[in-house]
Coordinates of C-alpha atoms in Angstrom, one line a residue:
X1428 CA 51.0 -1.1 18.5
X1429 CA 52.5 2.0 19.9
X1430 CA 56.3 2.1 20.6
X1431 CA 58.7 4.7 21.7
X1432 CA 60.6 4.0 18.5
X1433 CA 57.7 5.3 16.5
X1434 CA 59.1 8.8 17.3
X1435 CA 62.5 7.8 15.9
X1436 CA 61.2 6.1 12.8
X1437 CA 60.9 9.1 10.3
X1438 CA 64.5 10.1 10.8
X1439 CA 66.1 6.8 11.6
X1440 CA 67.6 6.1 8.1
X1441 CA 69.1 9.6 8.0
X1442 CA 70.4 9.5 11.5
X1443 CA 71.8 6.0 11.4
X1444 CA 71.1 3.6 8.5
X1445 CA 72.6 5.8 5.8
X1446 CA 75.0 7.8 8.1
X1447 CA 78.8 7.4 7.8
X1448 CA 79.0 5.6 11.2
X1449 CA 75.9 3.5 10.6
X1450 CA 77.2 2.2 7.2
X1451 CA 80.7 1.5 8.7
X1452 CA 79.3 -0.5 11.6
X1453 CA 76.8 -2.4 9.4
X1454 CA 79.6 -3.3 7.0
X1455 CA 81.4 -5.0 9.9
X1456 CA 78.3 -6.9 10.9
X1457 CA 77.9 -8.3 7.4
X1458 CA 81.5 -9.2 7.3
X1459 CA 81.0 -11.5 10.2
X1460 CA 77.7 -13.0 9.2
X1461 CA 78.8 -13.5 5.6
X1462 CA 79.8 -17.1 6.1
X1463 CA 76.2 -17.8 7.1
X1464 CA 74.2 -15.8 4.6
X1465 CA 76.5 -16.2 1.5
X1466 CA 76.0 -20.0 1.3
X1467 CA 74.1 -21.4 -1.7
X1468 CA 71.4 -22.9 0.4
X1469 CA 68.3 -20.8 0.7
X1470 CA 67.8 -19.9 4.3
X1471 CA 64.7 -19.2 6.3
X1472 CA 65.5 -16.1 8.3
X1473 CA 63.7 -14.3 11.1
X1474 CA 64.9 -10.8 11.8
X1475 CA 63.8 -9.2 15.1
X1476 CA 63.9 -5.5 15.8
X1477 CA 64.3 -4.9 12.1
X1478 CA 63.9 -1.1 12.2
X1479 CA 63.4 0.3 8.7
X1480 CA 64.4 -3.0 7.1
X1481 CA 67.9 -2.4 5.7
X1482 CA 69.3 -5.8 6.8
X1483 CA 66.1 -7.7 5.9
X1484 CA 66.1 -6.3 2.3
X1485 CA 69.8 -7.3 1.9
X1486 CA 69.0 -10.9 3.1
X1487 CA 66.0 -11.2 0.8
X1488 CA 68.1 -9.8 -2.1
X1489 CA 70.4 -12.8 -1.6
X1490 CA 67.4 -15.1 -2.2
X1491 CA 66.7 -16.0 1.4
X1492 CA 63.2 -16.2 2.7
X1493 CA 62.8 -13.5 5.3
X1494 CA 60.3 -12.5 8.0
X1495 CA 61.3 -9.2 9.5
X1496 CA 59.6 -7.9 12.6
X1497 CA 59.6 -4.8 14.9
X1498 CA 57.5 -3.6 17.7
X1499 CA 57.3 -0.1 16.1
X1500 CA 54.5 0.4 13.6
X1501 CA 56.3 3.5 12.4
X1502 CA 59.5 1.5 11.6
X1503 CA 57.5 -1.2 9.8
X1504 CA 55.5 1.3 7.8
X1505 CA 58.7 2.8 6.5
X1506 CA 60.2 -0.6 5.8
X1507 CA 57.1 -1.8 3.8
X1508 CA 57.2 1.4 1.7
X1509 CA 60.7 0.5 0.5
X1510 CA 61.3 -1.4 -2.7
X1511 CA 61.8 -5.0 -1.5
X1512 CA 61.7 -8.6 -2.9
X1513 CA 58.6 -10.7 -2.7
X1514 CA 60.4 -13.2 -0.5
X1515 CA 60.4 -10.7 2.4
X1516 CA 57.5 -10.1 4.8
X1517 CA 57.4 -7.3 7.3
X1518 CA 55.3 -7.6 10.5
X1519 CA 54.6 -5.6 13.6
X1520 CA 55.6 -7.9 16.5
X1521 CA 56.6 -7.5 20.1
X1522 CA 59.4 -10.0 20.7
X1523 CA 58.2 -10.4 24.3
X1524 CA 55.0 -12.0 23.1
X1525 CA 56.6 -14.4 20.6
X1526 CA 55.9 -18.1 21.2
X1527 CA 56.8 -21.2 19.3
X1528 CA 53.4 -20.9 17.6
X1529 CA 53.7 -17.3 16.4
X1530 CA 55.1 -18.3 13.0
X1531 CA 54.0 -21.3 10.9
X1532 CA 57.6 -22.4 10.4
X1533 CA 61.0 -22.7 12.0
X1534 CA 64.1 -20.9 11.0
X1535 CA 67.8 -21.4 10.0
X1536 CA 68.8 -18.0 11.3
X1537 CA 67.3 -15.6 13.9
X1538 CA 69.0 -12.2 13.7
X1539 CA 68.8 -8.9 15.6
X1540 CA 71.0 -6.0 14.8
X1541 CA 72.2 -2.9 16.6
X1542 CA 71.0 -3.1 20.2
X1543 CA 67.3 -4.1 19.9
X1544 CA 68.0 -6.8 22.4
X1545 CA 69.3 -4.2 24.9
X1546 CA 65.7 -3.2 25.4
X1547 CA 65.2 -6.5 27.3
X1548 CA 65.5 -6.8 31.0
X1549 CA 67.5 -9.7 32.5
X1550 CA 64.3 -11.7 33.0
X1551 CA 63.0 -10.9 29.5
X1552 CA 66.4 -11.8 28.0
X1553 CA 66.4 -15.3 29.7
X1554 CA 62.9 -15.8 28.3
X1555 CA 63.8 -14.6 24.9
X1556 CA 66.8 -17.0 24.6
X1557 CA 64.6 -19.9 25.5
X1558 CA 61.9 -18.9 23.0
X1559 CA 64.4 -18.6 20.2
X1560 CA 65.6 -22.1 20.8
X1561 CA 62.1 -23.3 20.1
X1562 CA 61.9 -21.3 16.8
X1563 CA 65.1 -22.6 15.2
X1564 CA 65.7 -25.7 13.2
X1565 CA 68.4 -28.1 14.4
X1566 CA 71.9 -26.4 14.3
X1567 CA 70.1 -23.1 13.6
X1568 CA 71.9 -19.9 14.4
X1569 CA 71.0 -17.0 16.7
X1570 CA 73.0 -13.9 15.8
X1571 CA 72.7 -10.8 18.0
X1572 CA 74.4 -7.4 17.9
X1573 CA 74.2 -5.7 21.2
X1574 CA 75.7 -2.8 23.1
X1575 CA 78.3 -3.9 25.8
X1576 CA 79.0 -2.3 29.2
X1577 CA 82.6 -1.0 28.6
X1578 CA 82.5 1.1 25.4
X1579 CA 85.9 2.8 25.2
X1580 CA 84.6 5.6 23.0
X1581 CA 81.8 6.5 25.4
X1582 CA 84.1 6.6 28.4
X1583 CA 86.6 8.7 26.5
X1584 CA 84.1 11.1 25.0
X1585 CA 82.1 11.9 28.2
X1586 CA 85.2 12.0 30.4
X1587 CA 86.6 14.7 28.1
X1588 CA 83.3 16.6 28.6
X1589 CA 83.6 16.2 32.3
X1590 CA 80.5 14.0 32.6
X1591 CA 81.6 11.0 34.7
X1592 CA 78.1 9.8 35.1
X1593 CA 77.6 9.3 31.4
X1594 CA 81.1 8.1 30.9
X1595 CA 80.3 5.1 33.1
X1596 CA 76.5 4.8 32.4
X1597 CA 76.8 1.4 30.6
X1598 CA 78.7 -0.3 33.3
X1599 CA 75.8 -1.4 35.5
X1600 CA 73.4 -4.3 35.9
X1601 CA 70.5 -1.9 36.2
X1602 CA 68.5 -0.3 33.4
X1603 CA 69.6 3.1 32.0
X1604 CA 67.2 5.5 30.3
X1605 CA 68.6 6.1 26.8
X1606 CA 67.5 9.1 24.7
X1607 CA 65.9 8.1 21.4
X1608 CA 65.0 11.4 19.7
X1609 CA 63.7 13.0 22.9
X1610 CA 62.0 9.9 24.2
X1611 CA 63.5 7.9 27.2
X1612 CA 63.9 4.2 26.4
X1613 CA 64.8 1.8 29.2
X1614 CA 68.0 0.0 28.3
X1615 CA 70.1 -2.8 29.7
X1616 CA 73.8 -3.4 28.7
X1617 CA 75.3 -6.9 28.4
X1618 CA 78.8 -8.1 27.8
X1619 CA 79.4 -11.2 25.6
X1620 CA 80.0 -13.4 28.6
X1621 CA 76.6 -12.4 30.0
X1622 CA 74.9 -13.6 26.8
X1623 CA 76.9 -16.8 26.6
X1624 CA 76.1 -17.6 30.3
X1625 CA 72.4 -17.2 29.7
X1626 CA 72.4 -19.1 26.4
X1627 CA 74.7 -22.1 27.3
X1628 CA 71.8 -24.4 28.2
X1629 CA 70.5 -24.2 24.6
X1630 CA 73.4 -22.9 22.5
X1631 CA 77.1 -23.2 21.8
X1632 CA 78.9 -19.8 21.4
X1633 CA 80.5 -20.0 17.9
X1634 CA 81.8 -16.4 17.4
X1635 CA 82.2 -13.1 19.3
X1636 CA 83.3 -10.0 17.4
X1637 CA 83.6 -6.3 18.3
X1638 CA 81.6 -3.8 16.2
X1639 CA 83.1 -0.4 16.6
X1640 CA 86.2 -0.5 18.8
X1641 CA 87.5 2.6 17.0
X1642 CA 84.5 3.4 14.8
X1643 CA 82.6 5.8 17.1
X1644 CA 79.0 5.7 18.4
X1645 CA 76.3 7.1 16.2
X1646 CA 75.8 10.2 18.3
X1647 CA 79.2 11.4 17.1
X1648 CA 78.0 11.5 13.4
X1649 CA 78.2 15.3 13.2
X1650 CA 81.7 15.4 14.7
X1651 CA 85.0 15.4 12.8
X1652 CA 85.6 11.8 13.8
X1653 CA 82.9 10.6 11.5
X1654 CA 84.3 12.5 8.5
X1655 CA 87.1 11.7 6.0
X1656 CA 89.9 11.0 6.7
X1657 CA 89.4 10.1 10.4
X1658 CA 86.6 7.6 9.8
X1659 CA 88.6 5.8 7.2
X1660 CA 91.4 5.4 9.7
X1661 CA 89.0 4.0 12.3
X1662 CA 87.5 1.6 9.7
X1663 CA 91.0 0.4 8.9
X1664 CA 91.8 -0.1 12.6
X1665 CA 88.5 -2.0 13.2
X1666 CA 89.3 -4.4 10.4
X1667 CA 92.4 -5.3 12.4
X1668 CA 91.0 -5.2 15.9
X1669 CA 88.8 -8.3 15.6
X1670 CA 89.8 -10.3 18.7
X1671 CA 86.8 -11.5 20.8
X1672 CA 88.5 -10.0 23.9
X1673 CA 87.9 -6.5 22.5
X1674 CA 84.1 -7.1 22.1
X1675 CA 83.1 -5.7 25.5
X1676 CA 85.0 -2.5 24.8
X1677 CA 83.4 -1.7 21.4
X1678 CA 80.2 0.3 20.7
X1679 CA 78.5 -2.9 19.8
X1680 CA 79.5 -6.6 19.6
X1681 CA 78.2 -9.5 17.5
X1682 CA 77.6 -12.9 19.1
X1683 CA 76.8 -16.0 17.0
X1684 CA 75.1 -18.9 18.9
X1685 CA 74.4 -22.3 17.4
X1686 CA 71.5 -24.5 18.6
X1687 CA 72.2 -28.1 19.4
X1688 CA 70.3 -30.9 17.6

């Protein structure tokens, strides 16, 4: 299955997973999902848009049973090549074709990290939310990490560069073509209230947290703001700036939804 993200796959770990910014933002994500994944109960976890598998490997190492999927054959090939526990299965899967019969089980947790869901149009997102409710066990969790519309860093950075179009590119209901290693990927931006409004028929919103209010976006990895001591200062500030009201101003935000019985 060809995907635009196949192009990004060979360098994805270097550019993001193991970058200073990538590690800082992922640490925040795990801080907020820790109450779910650190419990003694073995969970059945479905990860969507798993990329090269960093999160899935961490979940499996905690003794959870994990199925991790991505539309990109390139990403999945790299993930499979990594040393990973036997309780983790990687699969190529387009989330738009998932049905309640795609897997032979239901899940305690469905998770998608770092903007994979931003590749869904409004119509696809509505359909996705409904499908996930059919895949979860009672009181199961859907945890998504998305890019919001009002990223302060993006506005500040591109305004300084004199590019007002890019400074405000996220703040639209229309799709934006994002550059992924030279390939244009159609992207939609959603604020937390957008997700809650779509999900409220099936889910209760349990948690909303900013990921990267002061930690910058990954395209600034080569700048001084991603180096010591600046990044350590930003990480310290992000550990304090945790209010849900700040989520729509961050580079990403985490939303935790719980399914009703």
